[in-house]
Amino acid sequence: MEKIVSTTHNKAVTDTKIIAKHFGRSHEELIHALRDLKRDCGTAFSQENFMKQEHNSLHWITCAGFLVLSGLFMGARDTRIKITFFDAFTKAQEKINDS
C-alpha cells in the first residue's frame, strides 16, 4: 500500500501530488484551486498548513489543510478517500506523539 501521509518537521503531512492522484485530479488543477483557497484562508493558516516547496509547485499539506482542501471534493467516493487520509494522518500523528 502506498504511504499517503508522512512526517516532516515534526508534522504529519501529505503532498499535493498524492492528493491529486487519489481524487483523480491533475496536479495543476489542484494547485490552481489551492492558490485561491490559500487567499481565502488567510496568511497565518496558509503558512502553517500549506507549505510550498522551494524548487517546484509541490506543497506539503497538514491534516488541517487537508480538511479544508478536501472540502472541495464531494461525493461518496471522495468521502471514502477522505476517511483513508484522516486515518493515515491519525497514525502519523500518533507516531510523532510517541517519539
Tab-separated table of N, CA, C and O in Angstrom:
chain	number	residue	atom	x	y	z
A	1	MET	N	0.831	-1.186	0.000
A	1	MET	CA	0.000	0.000	0.000
A	1	MET	C	0.874	1.248	0.000
A	1	MET	O	1.861	1.322	0.713
A	2	GLU	N	0.487	2.218	-0.780
A	2	GLU	CA	1.220	3.480	-0.878
A	2	GLU	C	1.092	4.271	0.431
A	2	GLU	O	0.030	4.347	1.036
A	3	LYS	N	2.198	4.854	0.848
A	3	LYS	CA	2.194	5.714	2.034
A	3	LYS	C	1.681	7.088	1.603
A	3	LYS	O	2.318	7.771	0.812
A	4	ILE	N	0.523	7.484	2.144
A	4	ILE	CA	-0.077	8.744	1.715
A	4	ILE	C	0.184	9.888	2.684
A	4	ILE	O	-0.006	11.048	2.334
A	5	VAL	N	0.606	9.574	3.903
A	5	VAL	CA	0.944	10.596	4.898
A	5	VAL	C	2.304	10.246	5.483
A	5	VAL	O	2.585	9.092	5.781
A	6	SER	N	3.155	11.242	5.618
A	6	SER	CA	4.471	11.050	6.225
A	6	SER	C	4.680	12.139	7.271
A	6	SER	O	3.774	12.921	7.542
A	7	THR	N	5.857	12.191	7.825
A	7	THR	CA	6.155	13.242	8.800
A	7	THR	C	7.356	14.046	8.327
A	7	THR	O	8.297	13.506	7.740
A	8	THR	N	7.271	15.337	8.560
A	8	THR	CA	8.372	16.240	8.279
A	8	THR	C	8.274	17.407	9.251
A	8	THR	O	7.169	17.853	9.559
A	9	HIS	N	9.398	17.857	9.752
A	9	HIS	CA	9.429	18.962	10.715
A	9	HIS	C	8.458	18.727	11.869
A	9	HIS	O	7.761	19.645	12.306
A	10	ASN	N	8.381	17.461	12.305
A	10	ASN	CA	7.534	17.063	13.431
A	10	ASN	C	6.040	17.309	13.170
A	10	ASN	O	5.275	17.578	14.083
A	11	LYS	N	5.643	17.223	11.897
A	11	LYS	CA	4.245	17.373	11.495
A	11	LYS	C	3.859	16.208	10.601
A	11	LYS	O	4.665	15.745	9.787
A	12	ALA	N	2.623	15.767	10.718
A	12	ALA	CA	2.069	14.786	9.788
A	12	ALA	C	1.623	15.557	8.548
A	12	ALA	O	0.879	16.537	8.654
A	13	VAL	N	2.098	15.134	7.384
A	13	VAL	CA	1.790	15.841	6.137
A	13	VAL	C	1.549	14.853	4.995
A	13	VAL	O	2.000	13.712	5.030
A	14	THR	N	0.846	15.336	4.005
A	14	THR	CA	0.761	14.669	2.711
A	14	THR	C	1.217	15.704	1.692
A	14	THR	O	1.645	16.793	2.067
A	15	ASP	N	1.163	15.385	0.412
A	15	ASP	CA	1.546	16.409	-0.562
A	15	ASP	C	0.506	16.512	-1.666
A	15	ASP	O	-0.365	15.646	-1.810
A	16	THR	N	0.588	17.591	-2.403
A	16	THR	CA	-0.429	17.890	-3.401
A	16	THR	C	-0.468	16.865	-4.539
A	16	THR	O	-1.536	16.618	-5.089
A	17	LYS	N	0.647	16.251	-4.875
A	17	LYS	CA	0.623	15.233	-5.935
A	17	LYS	C	-0.135	13.993	-5.475
A	17	LYS	O	-0.884	13.397	-6.248
A	18	ILE	N	0.046	13.609	-4.230
A	18	ILE	CA	-0.673	12.450	-3.687
A	18	ILE	C	-2.169	12.746	-3.636
A	18	ILE	O	-2.997	11.915	-4.019
A	19	ILE	N	-2.521	13.939	-3.162
A	19	ILE	CA	-3.940	14.310	-3.087
A	19	ILE	C	-4.560	14.305	-4.481
A	19	ILE	O	-5.638	13.738	-4.692
A	20	ALA	N	-3.890	14.930	-5.441
A	20	ALA	CA	-4.412	14.984	-6.813
A	20	ALA	C	-4.626	13.580	-7.366
A	20	ALA	O	-5.677	13.286	-7.953
A	21	LYS	N	-3.669	12.717	-7.166
A	21	LYS	CA	-3.761	11.346	-7.673
A	21	LYS	C	-4.968	10.624	-7.087
A	21	LYS	O	-5.749	10.005	-7.813
A	22	HIS	N	-5.142	10.700	-5.777
A	22	HIS	CA	-6.219	9.954	-5.125
A	22	HIS	C	-7.608	10.506	-5.427
A	22	HIS	O	-8.581	9.742	-5.425
A	23	PHE	N	-7.702	11.792	-5.699
A	23	PHE	CA	-9.002	12.373	-6.018
A	23	PHE	C	-9.248	12.461	-7.529
A	23	PHE	O	-10.254	13.010	-7.967
A	24	GLY	N	-8.304	11.930	-8.317
A	24	GLY	CA	-8.490	11.888	-9.763
A	24	GLY	C	-8.434	13.251	-10.431
A	24	GLY	O	-9.111	13.495	-11.432
A	25	ARG	N	-7.621	14.132	-9.893
A	25	ARG	CA	-7.456	15.476	-10.450
A	25	ARG	C	-6.016	15.623	-10.960
A	25	ARG	O	-5.121	14.919	-10.520
A	26	SER	N	-5.803	16.585	-11.842
A	26	SER	CA	-4.428	16.863	-12.248
A	26	SER	C	-3.768	17.695	-11.149
A	26	SER	O	-4.451	18.430	-10.419
A	27	HIS	N	-2.447	17.586	-11.043
A	27	HIS	CA	-1.734	18.374	-10.045
A	27	HIS	C	-1.910	19.859	-10.330
A	27	HIS	O	-2.098	20.664	-9.407
A	28	GLU	N	-1.876	20.231	-11.584
A	28	GLU	CA	-2.045	21.633	-11.971
A	28	GLU	C	-3.410	22.166	-11.516
A	28	GLU	O	-3.520	23.281	-11.002
A	29	GLU	N	-4.455	21.369	-11.708
A	29	GLU	CA	-5.802	21.762	-11.284
A	29	GLU	C	-5.855	21.954	-9.764
A	29	GLU	O	-6.434	22.926	-9.265
A	30	LEU	N	-5.221	21.052	-9.040
A	30	LEU	CA	-5.209	21.142	-7.584
A	30	LEU	C	-4.443	22.380	-7.113
A	30	LEU	O	-4.899	23.087	-6.205
A	31	ILE	N	-3.312	22.656	-7.737
A	31	ILE	CA	-2.516	23.839	-7.366
A	31	ILE	C	-3.303	25.118	-7.648
A	31	ILE	O	-3.275	26.063	-6.848
A	32	HIS	N	-4.032	25.151	-8.743
A	32	HIS	CA	-4.858	26.320	-9.055
A	32	HIS	C	-5.924	26.521	-7.963
A	32	HIS	O	-6.119	27.635	-7.472
A	33	ALA	N	-6.594	25.449	-7.564
A	33	ALA	CA	-7.608	25.540	-6.507
A	33	ALA	C	-6.962	25.940	-5.183
A	33	ALA	O	-7.525	26.738	-4.423
A	34	LEU	N	-5.784	25.405	-4.911
A	34	LEU	CA	-5.076	25.722	-3.669
A	34	LEU	C	-4.688	27.197	-3.610
A	34	LEU	O	-4.771	27.822	-2.551
A	35	ARG	N	-4.287	27.755	-4.738
A	35	ARG	CA	-3.920	29.173	-4.792
A	35	ARG	C	-5.089	30.046	-4.316
A	35	ARG	O	-4.921	30.941	-3.488
A	36	ASP	N	-6.288	29.756	-4.807
A	36	ASP	CA	-7.476	30.503	-4.393
A	36	ASP	C	-7.806	30.236	-2.925
A	36	ASP	O	-8.155	31.147	-2.180
A	37	LEU	N	-7.693	28.989	-2.525
A	37	LEU	CA	-8.003	28.600	-1.153
A	37	LEU	C	-7.059	29.273	-0.155
A	37	LEU	O	-7.502	29.744	0.895
A	38	LYS	N	-5.784	29.340	-0.486
A	38	LYS	CA	-4.809	29.996	0.396
A	38	LYS	C	-5.165	31.459	0.623
A	38	LYS	O	-5.074	31.963	1.734
A	39	ARG	N	-5.612	32.115	-0.407
A	39	ARG	CA	-6.026	33.512	-0.284
A	39	ARG	C	-7.234	33.619	0.650
A	39	ARG	O	-7.291	34.488	1.513
A	40	ASP	N	-8.197	32.704	0.496
A	40	ASP	CA	-9.411	32.730	1.310
A	40	ASP	C	-9.139	32.381	2.770
A	40	ASP	O	-9.820	32.883	3.663
A	41	CYS	N	-8.156	31.526	3.020
A	41	CYS	CA	-7.853	31.062	4.386
A	41	CYS	C	-7.055	32.078	5.196
A	41	CYS	O	-7.035	32.005	6.419
A	42	GLY	N	-6.373	32.967	4.529
A	42	GLY	CA	-5.542	33.937	5.224
A	42	GLY	C	-4.113	33.456	5.372
A	42	GLY	O	-3.808	32.265	5.269
A	43	THR	N	-3.231	34.395	5.635
A	43	THR	CA	-1.795	34.132	5.659
A	43	THR	C	-1.380	33.165	6.763
A	43	THR	O	-0.639	32.214	6.507
A	44	ALA	N	-1.827	33.383	7.981
A	44	ALA	CA	-1.377	32.556	9.109
A	44	ALA	C	-1.746	31.088	8.902
A	44	ALA	O	-0.898	30.200	9.026
A	45	PHE	N	-3.005	30.813	8.567
A	45	PHE	CA	-3.433	29.431	8.346
A	45	PHE	C	-2.687	28.825	7.166
A	45	PHE	O	-2.210	27.691	7.235
A	46	SER	N	-2.582	29.574	6.084
A	46	SER	CA	-1.927	29.059	4.880
A	46	SER	C	-0.463	28.726	5.120
A	46	SER	O	0.017	27.675	4.683
A	47	GLN	N	0.255	29.591	5.813
A	47	GLN	CA	1.672	29.327	6.079
A	47	GLN	C	1.859	28.104	6.965
A	47	GLN	O	2.825	27.361	6.797
A	48	GLU	N	0.959	27.891	7.888
A	48	GLU	CA	1.058	26.763	8.818
A	48	GLU	C	0.654	25.432	8.189
A	48	GLU	O	1.187	24.389	8.534
A	49	ASN	N	-0.267	25.475	7.214
A	49	ASN	CA	-0.874	24.236	6.732
A	49	ASN	C	-0.672	23.919	5.259
A	49	ASN	O	-0.949	22.809	4.833
A	50	PHE	N	-0.198	24.882	4.471
A	50	PHE	CA	0.086	24.675	3.044
A	50	PHE	C	1.516	25.135	2.794
A	50	PHE	O	1.759	26.313	2.562
A	51	MET	N	2.472	24.234	2.850
A	51	MET	CA	3.889	24.603	2.787
A	51	MET	C	4.458	24.334	1.398
A	51	MET	O	4.683	23.189	1.028
A	52	LYS	N	4.666	25.397	0.631
A	52	LYS	CA	5.202	25.272	-0.724
A	52	LYS	C	6.675	24.897	-0.676
A	52	LYS	O	7.437	25.442	0.102
A	53	GLN	N	7.030	23.963	-1.542
A	53	GLN	CA	8.427	23.570	-1.663
A	53	GLN	C	9.143	24.566	-2.569
A	53	GLN	O	8.556	25.079	-3.522
A	54	GLU	N	10.377	24.823	-2.288
A	54	GLU	CA	11.103	25.913	-2.957
A	54	GLU	C	11.322	25.714	-4.453
A	54	GLU	O	11.239	26.655	-5.213
A	55	HIS	N	11.608	24.504	-4.886
A	55	HIS	CA	12.066	24.316	-6.261
A	55	HIS	C	11.012	23.742	-7.205
A	55	HIS	O	11.334	23.400	-8.332
A	56	ASN	N	9.773	23.633	-6.748
A	56	ASN	CA	8.725	23.120	-7.626
A	56	ASN	C	7.362	23.573	-7.109
A	56	ASN	O	7.281	24.322	-6.152
A	57	SER	N	6.298	23.093	-7.721
A	57	SER	CA	4.958	23.531	-7.324
A	57	SER	C	4.355	22.654	-6.226
A	57	SER	O	3.239	22.902	-5.783
A	58	LEU	N	5.088	21.647	-5.785
A	58	LEU	CA	4.600	20.742	-4.755
A	58	LEU	C	4.409	21.477	-3.430
A	58	LEU	O	5.209	22.330	-3.052
A	59	HIS	N	3.326	21.151	-2.741
A	59	HIS	CA	3.066	21.686	-1.403
A	59	HIS	C	2.910	20.524	-0.435
A	59	HIS	O	2.284	19.510	-0.770
A	60	TRP	N	3.444	20.665	0.776
A	60	TRP	CA	3.116	19.759	1.858
A	60	TRP	C	1.847	20.297	2.497
A	60	TRP	O	1.703	21.513	2.703
A	61	ILE	N	0.952	19.411	2.837
A	61	ILE	CA	-0.341	19.789	3.402
A	61	ILE	C	-0.521	19.069	4.742
A	61	ILE	O	-0.378	17.853	4.814
A	62	THR	N	-0.842	19.826	5.792
A	62	THR	CA	-1.111	19.229	7.104
A	62	THR	C	-2.533	18.665	7.123
A	62	THR	O	-3.316	18.873	6.194
A	63	CYS	N	-2.880	18.016	8.229
A	63	CYS	CA	-4.227	17.473	8.362
A	63	CYS	C	-5.271	18.588	8.299
A	63	CYS	O	-6.290	18.451	7.624
A	64	ALA	N	-5.036	19.693	8.992
A	64	ALA	CA	-5.985	20.819	8.952
A	64	ALA	C	-6.105	21.362	7.532
A	64	ALA	O	-7.210	21.663	7.063
A	65	GLY	N	-4.988	21.478	6.838
A	65	GLY	CA	-5.018	21.938	5.457
A	65	GLY	C	-5.765	20.968	4.559
A	65	GLY	O	-6.538	21.364	3.687
A	66	PHE	N	-5.544	19.670	4.795
A	66	PHE	CA	-6.251	18.652	4.019
A	66	PHE	C	-7.755	18.741	4.251
A	66	PHE	O	-8.546	18.625	3.318
A	67	LEU	N	-8.141	18.962	5.506
A	67	LEU	CA	-9.557	19.074	5.838
A	67	LEU	C	-10.205	20.202	5.024
A	67	LEU	O	-11.272	20.027	4.431
A	68	VAL	N	-9.549	21.351	4.965
A	68	VAL	CA	-10.086	22.486	4.214
A	68	VAL	C	-10.058	22.191	2.710
A	68	VAL	O	-11.056	22.377	2.011
A	69	LEU	N	-8.931	21.725	2.207
A	69	LEU	CA	-8.786	21.455	0.777
A	69	LEU	C	-9.738	20.355	0.311
A	69	LEU	O	-10.369	20.477	-0.740
A	70	SER	N	-9.880	19.302	1.087
A	70	SER	CA	-10.722	18.181	0.657
A	70	SER	C	-12.199	18.542	0.661
A	70	SER	O	-13.005	17.826	0.071
A	71	GLY	N	-12.554	19.663	1.292
A	71	GLY	CA	-13.927	20.137	1.234
A	71	GLY	C	-14.359	20.491	-0.181
A	71	GLY	O	-15.554	20.577	-0.470
A	72	LEU	N	-13.398	20.664	-1.071
A	72	LEU	CA	-13.708	20.958	-2.470
A	72	LEU	C	-14.198	19.726	-3.222
A	72	LEU	O	-14.784	19.846	-4.297
A	73	PHE	N	-13.953	18.534	-2.658
A	73	PHE	CA	-14.284	17.286	-3.334
A	73	PHE	C	-15.502	16.652	-2.676
A	73	PHE	O	-15.475	16.348	-1.494
A	74	MET	N	-16.560	16.448	-3.457
A	74	MET	CA	-17.812	15.918	-2.937
A	74	MET	C	-18.121	14.569	-3.575
A	74	MET	O	-17.653	14.265	-4.649
A	75	GLY	N	-18.923	13.788	-2.904
A	75	GLY	CA	-19.370	12.508	-3.437
A	75	GLY	C	-18.962	11.363	-2.540
A	75	GLY	O	-18.056	11.484	-1.712
A	76	ALA	N	-19.644	10.237	-2.684
A	76	ALA	CA	-19.394	9.070	-1.831
A	76	ALA	C	-17.964	8.562	-1.980
A	76	ALA	O	-17.300	8.249	-0.996
A	77	ARG	N	-17.459	8.489	-3.208
A	77	ARG	CA	-16.084	8.024	-3.434
A	77	ARG	C	-15.098	8.962	-2.745
A	77	ARG	O	-14.155	8.531	-2.095
A	78	ASP	N	-15.326	10.268	-2.871
A	78	ASP	CA	-14.442	11.250	-2.251
A	78	ASP	C	-14.478	11.148	-0.729
A	78	ASP	O	-13.460	11.319	-0.067
A	79	THR	N	-15.641	10.849	-0.172
A	79	THR	CA	-15.763	10.688	1.279
A	79	THR	C	-14.921	9.518	1.759
A	79	THR	O	-14.216	9.618	2.771
A	80	ARG	N	-14.940	8.410	1.034
A	80	ARG	CA	-14.122	7.247	1.414
A	80	ARG	C	-12.634	7.586	1.354
A	80	ARG	O	-11.852	7.175	2.210
A	81	ILE	N	-12.234	8.355	0.352
A	81	ILE	CA	-10.832	8.772	0.227
A	81	ILE	C	-10.456	9.670	1.403
A	81	ILE	O	-9.380	9.517	2.002
A	82	LYS	N	-11.330	10.595	1.772
A	82	LYS	CA	-11.065	11.485	2.910
A	82	LYS	C	-10.845	10.680	4.184
A	82	LYS	O	-9.915	10.967	4.958
A	83	ILE	N	-11.670	9.668	4.408
A	83	ILE	CA	-11.535	8.830	5.606
A	83	ILE	C	-10.191	8.112	5.601
A	83	ILE	O	-9.519	8.032	6.633
A	84	THR	N	-9.770	7.614	4.456
A	84	THR	CA	-8.463	6.957	4.340
A	84	THR	C	-7.344	7.918	4.725
A	84	THR	O	-6.428	7.563	5.468
A	85	PHE	N	-7.416	9.151	4.238
A	85	PHE	CA	-6.399	10.152	4.584
A	85	PHE	C	-6.451	10.495	6.068
A	85	PHE	O	-5.407	10.585	6.722
A	86	PHE	N	-7.642	10.691	6.626
A	86	PHE	CA	-7.748	11.028	8.054
A	86	PHE	C	-7.150	9.930	8.916
A	86	PHE	O	-6.452	10.204	9.891
A	87	ASP	N	-7.419	8.675	8.559
A	87	ASP	CA	-6.833	7.547	9.303
A	87	ASP	C	-5.308	7.590	9.223
A	87	ASP	O	-4.613	7.378	10.214
A	88	ALA	N	-4.779	7.882	8.047
A	88	ALA	CA	-3.319	7.950	7.873
A	88	ALA	C	-2.728	9.114	8.657
A	88	ALA	O	-1.657	8.983	9.266
A	89	PHE	N	-3.396	10.258	8.672
A	89	PHE	CA	-2.933	11.398	9.480
A	89	PHE	C	-2.917	11.034	10.961
A	89	PHE	O	-1.970	11.360	11.678
A	90	THR	N	-3.960	10.367	11.425
A	90	THR	CA	-4.039	9.976	12.836
A	90	THR	C	-2.884	9.060	13.209
A	90	THR	O	-2.232	9.263	14.244
A	91	LYS	N	-2.599	8.071	12.391
A	91	LYS	CA	-1.493	7.142	12.665
A	91	LYS	C	-0.148	7.866	12.665
A	91	LYS	O	0.702	7.609	13.520
A	92	ALA	N	0.054	8.762	11.705
A	92	ALA	CA	1.317	9.510	11.644
A	92	ALA	C	1.466	10.407	12.871
A	92	ALA	O	2.552	10.502	13.448
A	93	GLN	N	0.377	11.047	13.290
A	93	GLN	CA	0.440	11.916	14.477
A	93	GLN	C	0.718	11.106	15.743
A	93	GLN	O	1.446	11.551	16.613
A	94	GLU	N	0.152	9.914	15.831
A	94	GLU	CA	0.415	9.041	16.981
A	94	GLU	C	1.904	8.693	17.065
A	94	GLU	O	2.481	8.670	18.142
A	95	LYS	N	2.516	8.423	15.907
A	95	LYS	CA	3.955	8.134	15.888
A	95	LYS	C	4.759	9.329	16.355
A	95	LYS	O	5.730	9.183	17.096
A	96	ILE	N	4.357	10.534	15.933
A	96	ILE	CA	5.053	11.755	16.391
A	96	ILE	C	4.904	11.897	17.889
A	96	ILE	O	5.880	12.185	18.595
A	97	ASN	N	3.705	11.706	18.404
A	97	ASN	CA	3.443	11.856	19.837
A	97	ASN	C	4.187	10.833	20.679
A	97	ASN	O	4.563	11.114	21.809
A	98	ASP	N	4.397	9.634	20.123
A	98	ASP	CA	5.112	8.575	20.857
A	98	ASP	C	6.619	8.786	20.867
A	98	ASP	O	7.325	8.156	21.646
A	99	SER	N	7.111	9.657	20.002
A	99	SER	CA	8.567	9.883	19.905
A	99	SER	C	9.095	10.702	21.064
A	99	SER	O	8.500	11.459	21.685
